[in-house]
Short mmCIF file of C-alpha atoms in Angstrom, two decimals:
data_model
loop_
_atom_site.label_atom_id
_atom_site.label_comp_id
_atom_site.label_asym_id
_atom_site.label_seq_id
_atom_site.Cartn_x
_atom_site.Cartn_y
_atom_site.Cartn_z
CA MET A 1 33.16 2.56 -12.94
CA LEU A 2 33.72 -1.12 -13.71
CA LEU A 3 35.06 -2.60 -10.49
CA ARG A 4 38.21 -4.68 -10.40
CA GLY A 5 37.35 -8.37 -10.44
CA MET A 6 33.92 -7.86 -11.99
CA SER A 7 33.27 -8.75 -15.59
CA PRO A 8 31.05 -6.39 -17.62
CA LEU A 9 28.19 -8.89 -17.29
CA THR A 10 28.61 -9.21 -13.53
CA PHE A 11 28.78 -5.45 -13.17
CA ALA A 12 25.61 -5.08 -15.23
CA GLU A 13 23.81 -7.61 -13.02
CA ALA A 14 24.95 -5.77 -9.90
CA LEU A 15 23.74 -2.51 -11.39
CA LEU A 16 20.33 -3.98 -12.20
CA ALA A 17 20.06 -5.39 -8.68
CA GLY A 18 20.56 -1.90 -7.31
CA CYS A 19 17.61 -0.65 -9.38
CA ARG A 20 15.15 -3.22 -8.01
CA ARG A 21 12.34 -2.36 -5.70
CA VAL A 22 12.46 -3.79 -2.21
CA PRO A 23 10.82 -7.20 -2.67
CA ARG A 24 7.70 -8.51 -1.00
CA LEU A 25 8.66 -11.18 1.50
CA THR A 26 7.30 -13.19 4.38
CA HIS A 27 10.50 -14.30 6.14
CA LEU A 28 13.98 -12.79 6.37
CA PHE A 29 16.99 -14.64 7.74
CA LEU A 30 19.97 -12.53 8.82
CA CYS A 31 23.41 -14.04 9.39
CA VAL A 32 26.59 -12.14 10.31
CA ALA A 33 29.65 -14.13 9.21
CA ASP A 34 32.73 -12.77 10.96
CA HIS A 35 36.21 -13.42 9.57
CA PHE A 36 37.30 -13.26 13.20
CA GLU A 37 41.07 -12.72 13.27
CA PRO A 38 42.44 -11.60 16.65
CA ASP A 39 45.95 -11.63 15.14
CA TRP A 40 44.96 -8.97 12.58
CA SER A 41 47.96 -6.79 11.59
CA GLY A 42 50.39 -8.99 13.49
CA ALA A 43 48.91 -8.25 16.90
CA ALA A 44 50.87 -9.43 19.93
CA SER A 45 49.41 -12.20 22.06
CA SER A 46 48.29 -9.74 24.74
CA GLN A 47 46.37 -7.66 22.21
CA GLN A 48 44.74 -10.76 20.74
CA GLN A 49 43.53 -11.75 24.18
CA GLN A 50 42.22 -8.23 24.76
CA ARG A 51 40.31 -8.32 21.48
CA VAL A 52 38.59 -11.58 22.38
CA ALA A 53 37.87 -10.40 25.93
CA HIS A 54 36.33 -7.22 24.53
CA TRP A 55 33.85 -9.27 22.52
CA VAL A 56 33.05 -11.65 25.36
CA GLU A 57 32.38 -8.76 27.72
CA ASN A 58 30.58 -6.38 25.38
CA TYR A 59 28.58 -8.45 22.90
CA PRO A 60 25.83 -9.45 25.39
CA ARG A 61 25.29 -5.85 26.49
CA SER A 62 25.43 -4.58 22.90
CA VAL A 63 22.39 -6.70 21.98
CA ASP A 64 20.58 -6.39 25.29
CA SER A 65 16.78 -6.11 24.75
CA ILE A 66 17.15 -6.61 20.96
CA THR A 67 15.23 -9.63 19.67
CA ASP A 68 13.80 -11.01 16.44
CA SER A 69 10.30 -12.24 15.65
CA ARG A 70 10.68 -15.23 17.96
CA GLY A 71 12.34 -13.31 20.79
CA ARG A 72 15.91 -14.38 20.05
CA ALA A 73 18.96 -12.12 20.38
CA PRO A 74 21.14 -11.29 17.33
CA GLN A 75 23.48 -14.13 16.44
CA HIS A 76 27.14 -13.77 15.48
CA THR A 77 29.05 -16.54 13.71
CA PHE A 78 32.80 -16.45 14.37
CA PHE A 79 34.76 -18.01 11.50
CA CYS A 80 38.04 -18.54 13.36
CA PRO A 81 41.35 -18.93 11.46
CA ILE A 82 42.61 -22.46 12.04
CA GLU A 83 46.15 -21.78 10.81
CA VAL A 84 46.78 -19.69 13.94
CA TYR A 85 44.78 -21.84 16.37
CA GLN A 86 45.12 -20.74 19.98
CA PRO A 87 42.96 -22.74 22.39
CA GLN A 88 42.67 -19.97 24.98
CA LEU A 89 41.19 -17.61 22.38
CA ILE A 90 38.71 -20.22 21.20
CA ASP A 91 37.74 -20.84 24.83
CA GLY A 92 36.81 -17.16 25.13
CA ILE A 93 34.54 -17.20 22.09
CA THR A 94 33.04 -20.50 23.26
CA LYS A 95 31.63 -18.63 26.25
CA LEU A 96 29.49 -16.53 23.88
CA VAL A 97 28.32 -19.67 22.08
CA GLN A 98 27.35 -21.33 25.34
CA ASP A 99 25.41 -18.22 26.36
CA GLY A 100 23.36 -18.37 23.16
CA PHE A 101 24.87 -15.52 21.15
CA GLY A 102 26.25 -17.35 18.13
CA ASP A 103 28.48 -20.09 16.83
CA VAL A 104 32.01 -20.90 15.64
CA GLU A 105 32.98 -22.16 12.19
CA ILE A 106 36.21 -22.51 10.18
CA HIS A 107 38.26 -19.81 8.46
CA LEU A 108 41.55 -20.54 6.70
CA HIS A 109 44.39 -18.56 5.17
CA HIS A 110 46.92 -20.62 3.26
CA ASP A 111 49.31 -20.30 0.34
CA ASN A 112 51.08 -22.70 -2.02
CA ASP A 113 49.26 -25.55 -0.28
CA THR A 114 48.76 -29.17 -1.32
CA ALA A 115 45.63 -31.33 -1.27
CA GLN A 116 47.08 -33.64 1.38
CA GLN A 117 48.17 -30.82 3.69
CA LEU A 118 44.81 -29.09 3.32
CA THR A 119 42.91 -32.28 4.13
CA GLU A 120 45.00 -32.92 7.22
CA GLN A 121 44.64 -29.35 8.46
CA LEU A 122 40.86 -29.32 8.08
CA CYS A 123 40.45 -32.69 9.78
CA LEU A 124 42.67 -31.63 12.67
CA ALA A 125 40.72 -28.39 13.08
CA CYS A 126 37.41 -30.26 13.17
CA GLU A 127 38.72 -32.62 15.84
CA ARG A 128 40.09 -29.78 17.96
CA LEU A 129 37.05 -27.56 17.76
CA HIS A 130 34.57 -30.35 18.39
CA HIS A 131 36.30 -32.54 20.95
CA ARG A 132 38.33 -29.94 22.85
CA HIS A 133 35.88 -27.01 22.76
CA GLY A 134 32.48 -28.61 22.17
CA LEU A 135 32.00 -26.65 18.93
CA LEU A 136 30.79 -27.56 15.44
CA SER A 137 27.90 -29.96 15.01
CA LYS A 138 27.42 -33.56 13.93
CA ASP A 139 24.97 -34.79 11.32
CA ALA A 140 22.66 -37.78 11.67
CA GLN A 141 25.50 -40.10 10.63
CA GLY A 142 27.77 -38.77 13.37
CA ASN A 143 30.05 -36.79 11.06
CA ILE A 144 31.43 -33.43 12.20
CA ARG A 145 30.13 -30.65 9.95
CA TYR A 146 31.46 -27.12 9.49
CA GLY A 147 30.89 -23.92 7.56
CA PHE A 148 33.83 -22.36 5.75
CA ILE A 149 35.22 -18.98 4.71
CA HIS A 150 38.42 -18.81 2.68
CA GLY A 151 41.05 -16.27 3.65
CA ASN A 152 42.07 -13.64 1.11
CA TRP A 153 38.89 -14.57 -0.84
CA ALA A 154 40.93 -17.10 -2.89
CA LEU A 155 38.56 -20.08 -2.60
CA ASP A 156 39.48 -22.98 -4.90
CA ASN A 157 42.73 -21.28 -5.95
CA SER A 158 40.77 -18.42 -7.50
CA HIS A 159 43.20 -15.53 -7.02
CA PRO A 160 44.35 -14.37 -10.48
CA ASP A 161 48.03 -14.47 -9.51
CA GLY A 162 47.80 -17.96 -8.01
CA ARG A 163 48.45 -16.86 -4.43
CA TRP A 164 46.69 -17.64 -1.16
CA CYS A 165 45.59 -21.20 -1.90
CA GLY A 166 47.28 -23.55 -4.38
CA VAL A 167 44.68 -26.33 -4.36
CA ASP A 168 42.48 -26.68 -7.44
CA SER A 169 40.55 -29.53 -5.80
CA GLU A 170 39.66 -27.48 -2.74
CA LEU A 171 35.88 -27.73 -3.15
CA THR A 172 36.09 -31.52 -3.23
CA ILE A 173 38.27 -31.57 -0.12
CA LEU A 174 35.91 -29.24 1.72
CA ARG A 175 32.93 -31.43 0.93
CA GLN A 176 34.75 -34.65 1.84
CA THR A 177 35.95 -33.29 5.18
CA GLY A 178 32.47 -32.23 6.31
CA CYS A 179 31.91 -28.71 4.98
CA TYR A 180 28.17 -28.11 4.72
CA ALA A 181 28.44 -24.72 2.97
CA ASP A 182 30.87 -22.03 1.93
CA PHE A 183 30.20 -18.40 2.93
CA THR A 184 33.17 -16.65 1.26
CA MET A 185 31.41 -14.62 -1.42
CA PRO A 186 31.02 -11.83 -2.33
CA ALA A 187 34.63 -10.71 -2.66
CA ALA A 188 34.22 -7.61 -4.85
CA PRO A 189 36.09 -5.36 -5.27
CA HIS A 190 38.67 -8.15 -4.89
CA PRO A 191 39.61 -9.88 -8.19
CA ALA A 192 38.62 -13.31 -6.83
CA GLN A 193 34.96 -12.29 -7.24
CA THR A 194 32.81 -14.89 -9.04
CA ARG A 195 30.59 -14.26 -12.04
CA THR A 196 27.69 -15.70 -10.06
CA ILE A 197 26.30 -13.12 -7.63
CA ASN A 198 23.37 -12.81 -5.21
CA SER A 199 22.81 -16.54 -5.32
CA ILE A 200 22.46 -19.73 -3.32
CA TYR A 201 23.79 -22.54 -5.47
CA TYR A 202 25.87 -25.70 -5.68
CA ALA A 203 29.36 -25.60 -7.13
CA ILE A 204 30.63 -28.71 -8.89
CA ASP A 205 34.37 -29.08 -8.54
CA ASP A 206 36.72 -29.65 -11.46
CA PRO A 207 39.81 -30.86 -9.58
CA GLN A 208 42.00 -29.91 -12.51
CA GLN A 209 40.79 -26.32 -12.69
CA SER A 210 40.68 -23.38 -10.31
CA LYS A 211 37.61 -21.33 -9.38
CA SER A 212 35.05 -24.06 -9.99
CA HIS A 213 32.55 -22.04 -7.95
CA ASP A 214 32.46 -19.31 -10.60
CA THR A 215 29.13 -20.80 -11.70
CA GLY A 216 26.92 -23.59 -10.43
CA ILE A 217 23.46 -25.12 -10.06
CA ALA A 218 20.86 -23.01 -8.27
CA ALA A 219 19.31 -24.32 -5.06
CA GLN A 220 15.69 -24.99 -6.00
CA VAL A 221 12.43 -25.97 -4.35
CA ALA A 222 11.54 -29.66 -4.91
CA VAL A 223 14.89 -30.41 -6.57
CA GLU A 224 17.46 -32.58 -4.84
CA PRO A 225 20.92 -30.99 -4.56
CA PRO A 226 23.59 -32.53 -6.77
CA ALA A 227 25.49 -35.22 -4.89
CA GLU A 228 28.86 -33.77 -5.88
CA GLY A 229 27.89 -30.15 -5.19
CA LEU A 230 29.10 -27.88 -2.40
CA LEU A 231 26.52 -25.38 -1.19
CA MET A 232 27.47 -21.74 -1.75
CA ILE A 233 25.60 -19.11 0.27
CA GLN A 234 26.44 -15.67 -1.05
CA GLY A 235 25.88 -12.30 0.51
CA PRO A 236 24.50 -9.26 -1.35
CA LEU A 237 26.40 -7.59 -4.18
CA LEU A 238 24.88 -4.63 -5.99
CA VAL A 239 25.61 -1.13 -7.19
CA THR A 240 23.38 1.24 -5.29
CA ASN A 241 22.10 4.69 -6.24
CA PRO A 242 22.66 4.09 -9.98
CA LEU A 243 20.04 6.71 -10.83
CA ARG A 244 20.24 8.79 -7.65
CA GLY A 245 23.66 10.35 -7.33
CA THR A 246 27.05 8.75 -6.82
CA PRO A 247 26.93 4.95 -7.25
CA ARG A 248 28.14 2.86 -4.30
CA LEU A 249 29.12 -0.78 -4.04
CA GLU A 250 27.04 -2.74 -1.54
CA ASN A 251 28.88 -5.97 -0.76
CA GLY A 252 27.46 -6.81 2.66
CA ASN A 253 30.60 -5.75 4.51
CA ILE A 254 30.45 -4.23 8.00
CA SER A 255 33.52 -2.23 9.00
CA GLY A 256 34.59 1.02 10.59
CA SER A 257 34.51 2.67 7.17
CA GLN A 258 31.34 0.82 6.11
CA PRO A 259 29.00 0.78 9.13
CA LEU A 260 25.72 -1.08 8.99
CA THR A 261 23.40 1.90 8.82
CA GLN A 262 19.67 2.24 8.34
CA SER A 263 20.23 3.58 4.83
CA ARG A 264 21.79 0.26 3.76
CA LEU A 265 18.92 -1.92 4.92
CA LYS A 266 16.69 -1.73 1.84
CA ASP A 267 19.70 -2.16 -0.45
CA LEU A 268 20.54 -5.43 1.30
CA LEU A 269 17.03 -6.69 0.53
CA ARG A 270 17.23 -5.61 -3.12
CA ALA A 271 19.89 -8.27 -3.71
CA GLN A 272 17.08 -10.85 -3.37
CA VAL A 273 19.22 -13.82 -2.36
CA THR A 274 16.71 -16.68 -2.34
CA VAL A 275 16.21 -20.37 -3.05
CA SER A 276 14.75 -20.62 -6.54
CA GLY A 277 11.01 -21.23 -6.28
CA GLN A 278 10.68 -19.66 -2.83
CA PRO A 279 10.92 -15.90 -3.44
CA ASN A 280 9.27 -14.99 -0.13
CA TRP A 281 12.22 -16.19 1.96
CA LEU A 282 15.18 -13.81 1.84
CA PHE A 283 18.64 -14.82 3.00
CA VAL A 284 20.88 -11.90 4.03
CA LYS A 285 24.44 -13.00 4.79
CA LEU A 286 26.66 -10.13 5.93
CA HIS A 287 30.38 -10.32 6.62
CA THR A 288 32.92 -8.47 8.71
CA HIS A 289 36.39 -8.64 10.23
CA GLY A 290 35.20 -8.06 13.75
CA ALA A 291 38.35 -8.46 15.85
CA PRO A 292 40.21 -5.20 14.98
CA GLU A 293 39.27 -2.30 17.21
CA LYS A 294 38.27 -0.06 14.32
CA ASN A 295 35.56 -2.56 13.35
CA SER A 296 34.47 -3.88 16.74
CA ALA A 297 33.62 -0.33 17.81
CA GLY A 298 30.83 -0.20 15.23
CA LEU A 299 29.70 -3.79 15.64
CA LEU A 300 29.34 -3.43 19.40
CA GLY A 301 28.11 0.16 19.47
CA PRO A 302 25.03 2.30 18.90
CA GLU A 303 25.20 2.10 15.08
CA MET A 304 24.49 -1.62 15.18
CA ARG A 305 21.67 -1.21 17.70
CA SER A 306 20.15 1.43 15.44
CA PHE A 307 20.29 -0.98 12.51
CA HIS A 308 18.45 -3.65 14.49
CA HIS A 309 15.76 -1.15 15.46
CA SER A 310 15.42 -0.15 11.80
CA LEU A 311 15.03 -3.79 10.80
CA ARG A 312 12.28 -4.26 13.36
CA SER A 313 10.47 -1.14 12.13
CA LEU A 314 10.69 -2.22 8.48
CA ALA A 315 9.51 -5.74 9.30
CA GLU A 316 6.53 -4.45 11.22
CA HIS A 317 5.67 -1.95 8.48
CA ARG A 318 5.92 -4.55 5.71
CA SER A 319 4.48 -7.41 7.77
CA PHE A 320 7.30 -9.94 7.47
CA GLN A 321 9.01 -12.09 10.09
CA TRP A 322 12.73 -11.66 10.69
CA TYR A 323 15.11 -14.10 12.31
CA TYR A 324 18.68 -13.85 13.57
CA VAL A 325 20.43 -17.07 12.57
CA THR A 326 23.88 -18.62 12.63
CA ALA A 327 25.64 -19.80 9.49
CA ARG A 328 24.69 -23.41 10.23
CA GLU A 329 21.06 -22.47 10.74
CA MET A 330 21.01 -20.52 7.50
CA ALA A 331 22.23 -23.58 5.59
CA GLN A 332 19.58 -25.71 7.24
CA LEU A 333 16.90 -23.17 6.31
CA VAL A 334 18.09 -23.39 2.70
CA ARG A 335 17.38 -27.11 2.96
CA GLN A 336 13.90 -26.48 4.36
CA ALA A 337 13.19 -24.20 1.41
CA GLU A 338 14.39 -26.89 -1.01
CA LEU A 339 12.04 -29.36 0.65
CA GLY A 340 9.10 -27.04 0.03
CA PHE A 341 8.41 -25.65 3.50
CA ASP A 342 5.98 -22.73 3.27
CA VAL A 343 6.80 -21.62 6.81
CA PRO A 344 10.27 -22.15 8.30
CA ASP A 345 10.50 -24.48 11.26
CA LEU A 346 12.99 -22.68 13.50
CA ASP A 347 12.56 -25.28 16.24
CA ALA A 348 13.68 -28.16 14.02
CA LEU A 349 16.92 -26.99 12.49
CA THR A 350 18.59 -30.34 12.00
CA TRP A 351 20.54 -31.88 9.17
CA LEU A 352 17.64 -32.77 6.89
#
């Protein structure tokens, strides 16, 4: 049952992760990273507008009365594709951000690209999103910062057939244009999957070689991040039920065919995505393509509410705190862990 894109070693690690017990923890951070593509399947402009309007109208009611340990509603981070930028669609999502339900970051699909074109496109997107829509954030030096998800999973030209990127120096360009972290992985069962799984780490770019994020340097308590590293925050990847019936791949995806059910909750925790040296803080980054109707129905319906209730019940039973966070906040919490915080400071999420 070796999955396409996974080496024997990676598959073995995913299998072992599925056999772990649910870990002891004190704090859990949950982020939903949405590859939000209203144009999915070549949708007409009217359908794209309807998809965005559906989210703007229904997301607040879908999370009504659901809160985390600090009384905050579930957060949704919309990674919007900049290659098909439409200001009126971004304006719709901005309404949810302003009302406190999430954030917007950058998603990109490209093919046969060049370093110069990529740099220009990312810089233009940052300017548009920040100055026209009031999105993205600035660091202490006044630089616009953004989180990133690569379309077609082909980060740093990692697709085996060379498609859907073209830029071997992509990690360097991301870092130089203000990217604070990449949230693309896991990709399995896609062949662009990295050997490194269930990890928070720093990838060091080799501009002459593709897939430099295949391995990296783990984020660690009391260790300064490498100056040339780009932070990688991965979601869970494990093979579940290895000893209890038919094995299943858990890759953190939420879709119409892979709803976020109560039965998946403990498997998500078994991945144990942490900062090295702080095992009591768990980072759970999920992903979805939330714009298509077949997926939004589950994300905005009773299945998702049931999952949130299950999370609350588990947290109360196991006595841990749980927090709904945006992608930016998750990256800043990684930094707090690196700095040795024993308790997260959710009221001081700044660029440390």
